[in-house]
C-alpha positions in Angstrom: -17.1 36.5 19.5 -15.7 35.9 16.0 -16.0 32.0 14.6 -13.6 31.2 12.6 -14.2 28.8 9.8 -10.6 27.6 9.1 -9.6 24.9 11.5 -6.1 25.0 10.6 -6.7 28.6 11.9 -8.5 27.3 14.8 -5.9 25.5 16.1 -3.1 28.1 15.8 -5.1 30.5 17.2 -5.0 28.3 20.8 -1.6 29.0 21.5 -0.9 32.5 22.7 2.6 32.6 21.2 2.3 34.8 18.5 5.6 33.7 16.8 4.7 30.0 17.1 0.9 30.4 15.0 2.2 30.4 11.3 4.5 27.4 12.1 1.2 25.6 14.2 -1.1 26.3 11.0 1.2 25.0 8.2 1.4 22.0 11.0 -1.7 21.4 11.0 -2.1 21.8 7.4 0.3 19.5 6.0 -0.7 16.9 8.4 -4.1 17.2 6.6 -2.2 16.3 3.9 -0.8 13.6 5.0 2.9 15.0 6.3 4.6 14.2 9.3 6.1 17.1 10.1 6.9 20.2 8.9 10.4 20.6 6.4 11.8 24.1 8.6 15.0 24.8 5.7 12.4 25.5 3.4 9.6 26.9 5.2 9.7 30.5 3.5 8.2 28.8 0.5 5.1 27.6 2.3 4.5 31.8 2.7 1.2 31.4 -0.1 0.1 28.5 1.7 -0.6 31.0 5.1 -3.3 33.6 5.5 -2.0 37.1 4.8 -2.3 37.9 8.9 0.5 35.4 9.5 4.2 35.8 7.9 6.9 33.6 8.4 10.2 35.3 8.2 13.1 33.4 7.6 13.7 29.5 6.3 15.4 27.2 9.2 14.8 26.7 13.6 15.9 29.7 15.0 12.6 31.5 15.5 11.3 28.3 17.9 14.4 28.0 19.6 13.1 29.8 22.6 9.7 29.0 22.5 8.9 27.3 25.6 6.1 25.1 24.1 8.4 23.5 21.9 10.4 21.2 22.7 14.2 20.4 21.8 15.1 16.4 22.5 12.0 14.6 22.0 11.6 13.1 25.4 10.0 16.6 26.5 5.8 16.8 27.2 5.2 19.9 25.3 2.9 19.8 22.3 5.9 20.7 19.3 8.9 19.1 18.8 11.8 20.2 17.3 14.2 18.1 15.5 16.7 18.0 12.8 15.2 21.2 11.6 11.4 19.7 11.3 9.0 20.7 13.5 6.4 17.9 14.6 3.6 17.3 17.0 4.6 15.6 19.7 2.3 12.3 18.9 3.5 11.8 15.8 7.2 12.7 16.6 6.7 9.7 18.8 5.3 7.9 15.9 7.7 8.2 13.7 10.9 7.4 17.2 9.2 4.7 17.8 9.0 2.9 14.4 12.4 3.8 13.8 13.4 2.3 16.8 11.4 -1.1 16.6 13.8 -0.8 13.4 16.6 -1.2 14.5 15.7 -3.3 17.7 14.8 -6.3 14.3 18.7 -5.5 13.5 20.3 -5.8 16.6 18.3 -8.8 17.5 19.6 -10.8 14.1 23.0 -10.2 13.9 24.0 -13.1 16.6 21.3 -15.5 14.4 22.6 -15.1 10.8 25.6 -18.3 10.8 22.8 -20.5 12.4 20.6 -19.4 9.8 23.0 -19.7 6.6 23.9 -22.8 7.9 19.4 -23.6 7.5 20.0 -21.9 4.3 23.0 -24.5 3.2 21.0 -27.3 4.1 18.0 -26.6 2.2 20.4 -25.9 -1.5 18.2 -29.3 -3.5 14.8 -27.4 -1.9 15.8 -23.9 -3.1 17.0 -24.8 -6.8 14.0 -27.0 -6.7 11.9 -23.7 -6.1 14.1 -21.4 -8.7 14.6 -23.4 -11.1 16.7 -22.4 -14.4 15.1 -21.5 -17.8 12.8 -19.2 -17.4 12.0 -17.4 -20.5 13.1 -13.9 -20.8 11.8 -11.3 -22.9 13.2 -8.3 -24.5 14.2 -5.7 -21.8 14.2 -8.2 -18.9 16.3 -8.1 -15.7 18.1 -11.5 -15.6 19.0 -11.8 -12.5 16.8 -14.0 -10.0 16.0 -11.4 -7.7 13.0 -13.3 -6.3 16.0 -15.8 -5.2 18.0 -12.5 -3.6 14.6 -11.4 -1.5 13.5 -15.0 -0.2 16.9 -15.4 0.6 17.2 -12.1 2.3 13.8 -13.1 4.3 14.9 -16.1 5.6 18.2 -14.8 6.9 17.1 -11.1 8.5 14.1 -10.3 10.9 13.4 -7.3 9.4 12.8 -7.6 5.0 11.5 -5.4 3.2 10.1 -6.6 -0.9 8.8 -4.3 -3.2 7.8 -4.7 -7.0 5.1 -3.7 -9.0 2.3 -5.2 -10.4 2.8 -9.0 -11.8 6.8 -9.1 -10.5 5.8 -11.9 -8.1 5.9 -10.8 -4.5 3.5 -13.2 -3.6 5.1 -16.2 -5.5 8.1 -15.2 -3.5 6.8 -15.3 0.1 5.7 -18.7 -1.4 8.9 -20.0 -2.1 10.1 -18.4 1.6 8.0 -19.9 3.7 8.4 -23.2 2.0 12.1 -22.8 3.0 11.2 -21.8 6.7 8.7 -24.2 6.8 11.5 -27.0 5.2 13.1 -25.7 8.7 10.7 -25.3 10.7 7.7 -27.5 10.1 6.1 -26.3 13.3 6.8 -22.7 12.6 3.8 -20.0 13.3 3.0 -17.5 10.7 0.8 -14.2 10.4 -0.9 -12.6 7.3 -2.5 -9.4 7.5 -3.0 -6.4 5.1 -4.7 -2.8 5.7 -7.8 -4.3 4.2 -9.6 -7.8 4.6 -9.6 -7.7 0.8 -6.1 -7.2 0.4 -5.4 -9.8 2.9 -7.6 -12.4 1.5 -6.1 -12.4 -1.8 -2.6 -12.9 -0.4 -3.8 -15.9 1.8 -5.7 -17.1 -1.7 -2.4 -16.7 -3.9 -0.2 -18.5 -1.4 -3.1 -21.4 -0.6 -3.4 -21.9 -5.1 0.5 -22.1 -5.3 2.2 -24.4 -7.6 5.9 -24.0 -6.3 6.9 -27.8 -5.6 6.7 -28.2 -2.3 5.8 -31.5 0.0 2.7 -32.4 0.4 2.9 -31.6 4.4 4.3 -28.0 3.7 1.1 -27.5 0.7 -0.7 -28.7 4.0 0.4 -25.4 5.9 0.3 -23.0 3.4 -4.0 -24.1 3.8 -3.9 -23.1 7.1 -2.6 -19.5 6.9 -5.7 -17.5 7.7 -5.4 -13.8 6.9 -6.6 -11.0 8.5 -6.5 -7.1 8.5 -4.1 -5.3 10.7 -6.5 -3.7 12.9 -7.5 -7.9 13.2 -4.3 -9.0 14.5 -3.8 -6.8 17.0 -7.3 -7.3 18.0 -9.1 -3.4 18.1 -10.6 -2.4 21.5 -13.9 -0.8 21.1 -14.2 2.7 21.2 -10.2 3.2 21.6 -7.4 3.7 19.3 -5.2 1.3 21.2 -5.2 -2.9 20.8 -4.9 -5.4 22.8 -1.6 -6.9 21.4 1.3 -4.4 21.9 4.3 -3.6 23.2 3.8 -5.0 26.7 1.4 -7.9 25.0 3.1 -9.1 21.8 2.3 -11.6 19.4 3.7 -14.9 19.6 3.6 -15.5 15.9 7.2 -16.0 14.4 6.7 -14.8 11.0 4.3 -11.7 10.5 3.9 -11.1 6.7 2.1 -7.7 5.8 0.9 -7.0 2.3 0.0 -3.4 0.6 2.2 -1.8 3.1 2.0 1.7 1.0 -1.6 2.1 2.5 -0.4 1.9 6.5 -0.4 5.4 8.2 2.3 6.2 10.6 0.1 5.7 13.4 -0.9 2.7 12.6 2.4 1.1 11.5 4.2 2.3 15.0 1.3 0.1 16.8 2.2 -2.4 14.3 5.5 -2.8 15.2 5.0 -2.0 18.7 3.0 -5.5 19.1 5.8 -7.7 16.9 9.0 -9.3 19.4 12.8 -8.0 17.5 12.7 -11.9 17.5 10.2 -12.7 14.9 10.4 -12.3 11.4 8.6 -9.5 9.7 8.2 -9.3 5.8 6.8 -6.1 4.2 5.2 -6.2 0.7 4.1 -3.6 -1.5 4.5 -1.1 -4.7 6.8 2.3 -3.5 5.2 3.3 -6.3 1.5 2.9 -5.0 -0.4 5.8 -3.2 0.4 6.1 0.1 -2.1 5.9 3.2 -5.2 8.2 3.0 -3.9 9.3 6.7 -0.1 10.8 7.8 2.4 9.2 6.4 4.0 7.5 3.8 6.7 5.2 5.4 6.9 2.7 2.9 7.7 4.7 1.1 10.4 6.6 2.6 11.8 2.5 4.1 12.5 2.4 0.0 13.9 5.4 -0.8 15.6 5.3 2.4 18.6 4.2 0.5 20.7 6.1 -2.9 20.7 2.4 -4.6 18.0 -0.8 -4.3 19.6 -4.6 -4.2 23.1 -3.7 -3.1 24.5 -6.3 -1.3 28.4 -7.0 0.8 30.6 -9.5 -1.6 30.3 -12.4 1.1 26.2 -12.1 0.7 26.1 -12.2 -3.3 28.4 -15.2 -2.9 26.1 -16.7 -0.9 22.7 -15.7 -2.9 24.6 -16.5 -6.2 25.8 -20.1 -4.7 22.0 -21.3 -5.1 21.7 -20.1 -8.7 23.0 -22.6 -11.2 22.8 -21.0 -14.5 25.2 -17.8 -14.7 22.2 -16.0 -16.3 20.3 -15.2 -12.8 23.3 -14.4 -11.2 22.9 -11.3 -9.5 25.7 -9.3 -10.9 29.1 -8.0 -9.7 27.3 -4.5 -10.2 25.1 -5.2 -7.0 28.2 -5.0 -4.5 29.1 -2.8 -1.9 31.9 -2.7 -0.2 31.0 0.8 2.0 28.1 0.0 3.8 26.4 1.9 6.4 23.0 2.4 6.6 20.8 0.6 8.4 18.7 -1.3 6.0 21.1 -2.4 3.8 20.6 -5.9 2.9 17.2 -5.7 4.0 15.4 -4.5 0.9 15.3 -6.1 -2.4 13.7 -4.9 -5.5 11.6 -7.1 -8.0 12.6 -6.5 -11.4 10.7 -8.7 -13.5 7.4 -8.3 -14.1 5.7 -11.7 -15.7 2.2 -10.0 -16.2 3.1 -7.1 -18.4 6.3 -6.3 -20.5 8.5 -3.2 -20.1 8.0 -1.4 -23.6 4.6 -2.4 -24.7 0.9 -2.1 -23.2 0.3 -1.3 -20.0 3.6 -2.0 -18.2 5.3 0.5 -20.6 1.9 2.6 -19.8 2.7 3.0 -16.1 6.1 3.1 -16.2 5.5 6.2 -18.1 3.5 7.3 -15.9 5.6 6.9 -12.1 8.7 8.0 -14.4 6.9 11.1 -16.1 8.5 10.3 -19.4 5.9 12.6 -21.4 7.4 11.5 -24.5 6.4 7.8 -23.4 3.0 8.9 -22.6 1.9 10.7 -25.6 3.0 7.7 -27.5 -0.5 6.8 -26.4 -2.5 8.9 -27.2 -3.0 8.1 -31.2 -5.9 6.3 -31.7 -5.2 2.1 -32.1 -1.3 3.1 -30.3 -1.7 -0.1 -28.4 -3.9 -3.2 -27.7 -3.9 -2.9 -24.1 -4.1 0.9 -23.4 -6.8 2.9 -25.2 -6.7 6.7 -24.2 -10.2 8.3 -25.0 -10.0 12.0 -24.9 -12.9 13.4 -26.1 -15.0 11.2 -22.8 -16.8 9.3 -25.5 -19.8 8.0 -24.4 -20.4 4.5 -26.7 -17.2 3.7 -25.1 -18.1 4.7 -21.9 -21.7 2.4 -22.2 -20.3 -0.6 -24.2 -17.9 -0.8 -21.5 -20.6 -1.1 -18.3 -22.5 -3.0 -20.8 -20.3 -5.6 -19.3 -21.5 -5.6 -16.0 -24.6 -7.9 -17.3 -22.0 -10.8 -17.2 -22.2 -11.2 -13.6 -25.8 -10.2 -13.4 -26.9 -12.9 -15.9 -24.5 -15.4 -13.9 -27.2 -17.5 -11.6 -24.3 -18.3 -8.9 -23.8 -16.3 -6.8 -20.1 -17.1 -6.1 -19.0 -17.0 -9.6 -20.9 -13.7 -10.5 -18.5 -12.4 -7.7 -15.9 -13.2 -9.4 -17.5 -12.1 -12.6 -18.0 -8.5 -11.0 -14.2 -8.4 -10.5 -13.7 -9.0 -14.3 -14.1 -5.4 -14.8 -13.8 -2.2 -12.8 -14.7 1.7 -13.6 -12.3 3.6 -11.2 -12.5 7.6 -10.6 -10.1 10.2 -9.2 -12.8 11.9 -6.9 -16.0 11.5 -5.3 -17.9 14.7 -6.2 -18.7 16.2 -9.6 -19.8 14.8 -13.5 -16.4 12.9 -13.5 -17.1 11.8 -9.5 -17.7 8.5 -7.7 -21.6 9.3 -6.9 -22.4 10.8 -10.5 -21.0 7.9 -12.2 -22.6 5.0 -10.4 -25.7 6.8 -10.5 -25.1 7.1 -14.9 -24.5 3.0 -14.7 -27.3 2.5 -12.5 -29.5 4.7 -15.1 -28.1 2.8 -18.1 -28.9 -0.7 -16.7 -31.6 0.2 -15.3 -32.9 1.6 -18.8 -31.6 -1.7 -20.7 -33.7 -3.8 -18.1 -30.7 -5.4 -16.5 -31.5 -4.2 -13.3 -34.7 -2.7 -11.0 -33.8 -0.4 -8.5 -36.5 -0.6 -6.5 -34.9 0.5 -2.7 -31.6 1.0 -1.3 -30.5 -2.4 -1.6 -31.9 -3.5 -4.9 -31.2 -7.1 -6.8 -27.9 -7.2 -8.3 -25.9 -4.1 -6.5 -22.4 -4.7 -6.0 -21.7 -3.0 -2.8 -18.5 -1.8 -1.1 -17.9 -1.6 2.8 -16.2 1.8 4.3 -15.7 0.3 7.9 -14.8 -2.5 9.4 -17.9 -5.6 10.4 -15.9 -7.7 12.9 -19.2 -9.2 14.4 -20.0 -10.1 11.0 -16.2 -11.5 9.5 -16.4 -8.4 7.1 -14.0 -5.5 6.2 -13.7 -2.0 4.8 -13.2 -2.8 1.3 -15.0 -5.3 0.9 -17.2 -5.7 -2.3 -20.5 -7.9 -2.1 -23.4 -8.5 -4.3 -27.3 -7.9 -3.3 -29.6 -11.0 -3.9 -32.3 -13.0 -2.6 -31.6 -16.4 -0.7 -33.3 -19.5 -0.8 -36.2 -17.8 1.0 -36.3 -14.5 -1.0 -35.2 -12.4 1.4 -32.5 -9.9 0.0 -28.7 -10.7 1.7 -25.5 -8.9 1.2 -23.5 -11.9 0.2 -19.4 -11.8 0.2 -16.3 -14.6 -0.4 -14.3 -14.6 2.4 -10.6 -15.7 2.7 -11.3 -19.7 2.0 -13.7 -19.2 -1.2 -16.9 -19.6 0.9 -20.2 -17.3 0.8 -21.4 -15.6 3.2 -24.4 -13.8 3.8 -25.6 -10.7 6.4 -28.6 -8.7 5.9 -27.9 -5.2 4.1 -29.9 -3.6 7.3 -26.2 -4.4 9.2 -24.0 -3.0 6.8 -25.0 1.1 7.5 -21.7 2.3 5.7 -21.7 0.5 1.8 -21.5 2.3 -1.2 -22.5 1.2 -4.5 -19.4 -0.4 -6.5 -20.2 -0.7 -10.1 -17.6 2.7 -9.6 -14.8 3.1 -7.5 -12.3 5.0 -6.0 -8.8 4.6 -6.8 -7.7 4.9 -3.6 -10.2 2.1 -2.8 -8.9 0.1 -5.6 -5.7 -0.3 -3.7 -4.9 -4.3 -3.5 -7.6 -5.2 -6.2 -7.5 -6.6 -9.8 -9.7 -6.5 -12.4 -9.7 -8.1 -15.7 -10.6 -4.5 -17.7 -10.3 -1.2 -16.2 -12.4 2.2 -17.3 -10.5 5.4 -15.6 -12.5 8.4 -15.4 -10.8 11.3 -14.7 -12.0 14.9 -13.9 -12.2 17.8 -16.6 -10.1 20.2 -14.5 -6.2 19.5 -14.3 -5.4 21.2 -11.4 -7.3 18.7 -8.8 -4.1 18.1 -6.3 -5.4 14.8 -5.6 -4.8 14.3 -9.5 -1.4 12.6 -9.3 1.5 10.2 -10.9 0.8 7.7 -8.1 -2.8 7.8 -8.2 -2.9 7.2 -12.1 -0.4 4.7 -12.1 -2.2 2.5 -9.5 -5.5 2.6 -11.4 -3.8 1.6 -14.5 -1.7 -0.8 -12.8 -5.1 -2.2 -11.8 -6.0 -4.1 -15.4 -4.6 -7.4 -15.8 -5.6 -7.2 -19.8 -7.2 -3.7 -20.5 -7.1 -0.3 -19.4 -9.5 2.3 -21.0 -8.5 5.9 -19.7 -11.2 8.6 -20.3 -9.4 11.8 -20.1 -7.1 14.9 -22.1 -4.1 15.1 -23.1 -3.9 18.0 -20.6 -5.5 16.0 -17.5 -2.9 13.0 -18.2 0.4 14.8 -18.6 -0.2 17.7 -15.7 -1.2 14.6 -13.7 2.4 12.6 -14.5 4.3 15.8 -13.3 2.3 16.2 -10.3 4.2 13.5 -6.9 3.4 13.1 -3.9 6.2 14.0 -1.5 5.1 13.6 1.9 7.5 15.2 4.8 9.0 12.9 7.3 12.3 12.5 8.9 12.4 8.4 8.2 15.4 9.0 5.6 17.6 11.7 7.2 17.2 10.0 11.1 18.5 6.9 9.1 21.3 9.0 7.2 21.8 10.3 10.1 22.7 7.1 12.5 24.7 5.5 9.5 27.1 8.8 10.3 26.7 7.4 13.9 24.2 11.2 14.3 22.2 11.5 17.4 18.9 9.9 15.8 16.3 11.0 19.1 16.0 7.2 19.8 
């Protein structure tokens, strides 16, 4: 019997169709890398990626055709599907159907509310200039127009809405200033907050509870009663399955659902998602298209925002209407922005924050990462000269003072005596890595801090959990209110016994004994990918020697940079940087075409 140590091998090698193995190994392969499917009209190009035994012949369908295992409409049981000249598994063909379909049921089910609704909108015009007020101060290189007005707008009149933005361009201030309108509505109105992570959620419900839009007092009341939750949360997990107990035959009654960091939902999990929310309720998605997508298959936020050629196009009747709540002609949104040929599905249902009020366009780290998703190399070597700008420091040669006067820092929050402000002392700074293993890796790293404090007397590690650890979670505690991603701190309570001790949502400690919490990591270093929905004051990137680490990429250096709120420090060459800027991610699904594709009125497989 010969083993076989390849699993993508493995699994090709179950079917006995020898025509159909390459095609089930590259399958397999790119859904390991987080594809949906496989891309058939240029498959010939994938020929390095199989072993030499198996050859693929010719790009496009015509070698499946008349394989019986796979199948040709969709709505077939065998194991492949074939569609639009990708090939998928079946489950994640289904996937994908679905959450295209839950789509456009959001549509449908809108188009007979939208004159009651703009008559809501009408009534609330004193409410809505109150919230957008004119005069905002605009600095060099700034989009004018109020497009925070255009997406709160653009929530409160479709069921499906779709705001995106990077870091500082005020998505959260904007779901603000929409649910005060709905709210102004709809005092009695239910709403939903969840994110991917408990962390990520938490720091929505946070923003929105420390608001300062003008509101009444009764609506300041609700926004203190929104209580977030992770996805996985809402739809209430049942143990031991991948199913939940809110879904399509068991929806939730809420009648907005807001979700935060969408970039990080796998298909998977988004199709349950959407599977569990009524066409009739309101669903917002947040998030950066610029972000990392999900560890696992998929990257649909992604492809809902690329979905389209242009972002913030709108029909001449809706700019009137946005630009009839905007007093000053400086926010208009611009003639520029309309379209009168309009076809695909989500237009008018994605909007595009322009303005970021945390970093500026060509200075520091906003010019920094726009460099960096655009690959304008010229940008980024701009850097690279020592003192080339306060708020972006590349170190190239991995200098080590830097490198210690940086986690030198971490003896703010281990002097602090509270333990709820040395939480939030931990979060003042951040060292982030690319990858776990090796000198530049996650473990090496946090054991070289541990080693320095440890030497400089700020901490004793004396056992696992040792005084002063800042710890991350990598599942999810429900019996405990706690969440993968979650960072705590190790200290004694009032009886000296040693607690893992965490804020949750409302700013309140809690504490669990580190004996609960099996899967925790050490967090004076972390992940990028784990960094997703965080902020630190100061950021240290490490990044590996090598430049050809895959995982290396635009989207993962732009999130870590787009971490800092003051300072990012990146340790790494010239080399590393730049071959990391031309390296995307470009995940294969049919999101884009299916849409394309039932804008040219195109059998879509729903």
């Amino acid at each position: 019997m010969t083993t076989l140590n390849d699993v993508h091998q493995q699994f090709a090698e179950y079917f006995e169709v020898p025509v159909l193995k390459p095609y089930a190994y590259l399958l397999s392969k790119k859904l390991s890398e987080g594809h949906i499917c496989l891309d058939l009209d240029a498959i010939s190009e994938e020929q390095e990626n199989l072993p030499g035994f198996y050859q693929i012949q010719e790009n496009g369908a015509a070698p499946l055709t008349t394989v019986p295992l796979v199948g040709k409409n969709g709505n077939d049981s065998q194991p492949f599907v074939l569609f639009q000249n990708r090939l998928y598994l079946q489950r994640y063909y289904r996937y994908e159907t679905s959450f295209l379909q839950h789509i456009n049921d959001f549509l449908a089910a809108e188009k007979e509310l939208l004159p009651e609704r703009i008559a809501l909108l009408e009534q609330q015009q004193e409410l809505i200039r109150l919230l957008f007020p004119a005069g905002s101060n605009l600095r060099d290189g700034d989009d004018p127009a109020d497009w925070q007005l255009a997406a709160a707008i653009t929530g409160v009149l479709n069921n499906f809405t779709i705001i995106t933005g990077g870091p500082g361009t005020g998505k959260t201030t904007t779901v603000a200033k929409l649910l005060a309108i709905l709210y102004a509505t709809d005092p009695a109105l239910k709403v939903a907050l969840a994110a991917p992570t408990g962390k990520a959620a938490a720091r929505m419900a946070e923003s929105l509870r420390n608001t300062t839009i003008p509101v009444d007092p009764a609506i300041a009341g609700k926004f203190q009663d929104l209580s977030p939750s992770t996805i996985h949360r809402l739809l209430k997990s049942i143990k031991n399955s991948p199913y939940f107990r809110y879904n399509k035959k068991n929806p939730l009654t809420y009648d907005v659902v807001i979700i935060d960091e969408c970039s990080m939902i796998d298909v998977a999990l988004f199709a349950k998602l959407l599977d569990a929310i009524h066409p009739q309720t309101r669903l917002i998605l947040l998030g950066d298209k610029d972000q990392l997508a999900s560890v696992e298959a998929g990257s649909l936020f992604g492809d809902l925002c690329q979905a389209q050629e242009k972002l913030n196009m709108f029909s001449g009747d809706r700019l009137q209407l946005i630009n009839r709540f905007i007093s000053d002609d400086q926010r208009k949104i611009p003639a520029a922005q309309a379209q009168t040929n309009y076809r695909h599905p989500l237009f008018e249902h994605l909007v595009e924050l322009r303005r970021s009020h945390r970093f500026t366009g060509h200075t520091g780290i906003g010019k920094f990462s726009k460099a960096l998703i655009r690959n304008d190399q010229p940008a980024i070597r701009s850097f690279f000269a020592a003192g080339a700008d306060d708020q972006v420091v590349i170190d190239q040669s991995g200098n080590v003072a830097l490198f210690e006067k940086f986690i030198a820092g971490y003896e703010s929050f281990i002097r602090e005596p509270d333990t709820r402000t040395a939480l939030r002392k931990l979060n003042d700074q951040r060292v982030l890595v690319a990858v776990r293993e090796g000198a530049q890796g996650l473990y090496a790293i946090n054991r070289d801090i541990e080693r320095y404090l440890h030497d400089h007397g700020k901490i004793r590690i004396t056992a696992e959990f040792y005084e002063n650890r800042p710890i991350i979670l990598t599942r999810n505690y429900y019996e405990h209110g706690l969440f993968n991603g979650d960072t705590g701190i190790i200290r004694p309570d009032e009886n000296g016994v040693l607690m893992a001790w965490f804020e949750d949502s409302n700013g309140e400690l809690k504490g669990v004994l580190p004996g609960y919490l099996t899967l925790a990591e050490t967090a004076f270093a972390m992940t990028i990918h784990k960094s997703q929905g965080s902020e630190f004051g100061q950021v240290l990137v490490v990044l590996p020697d090598a430049a050809d680490v895959p995982i290396l990429t635009r989207e993962l250096l732009y999130t870590a940079v787009s971490r800092a709120r003051t300072k990012v420090y990146v340790q790494g060459s010239a080399e590393v940087i730049l071959a990391a800027a031309e390296r995307f991610v470009a995940r294969a699904s049919g999101i884009a075409a299916r849409f394309l594709a039932q804008a040219g009125d195109v059998k879509t497989g729903n």
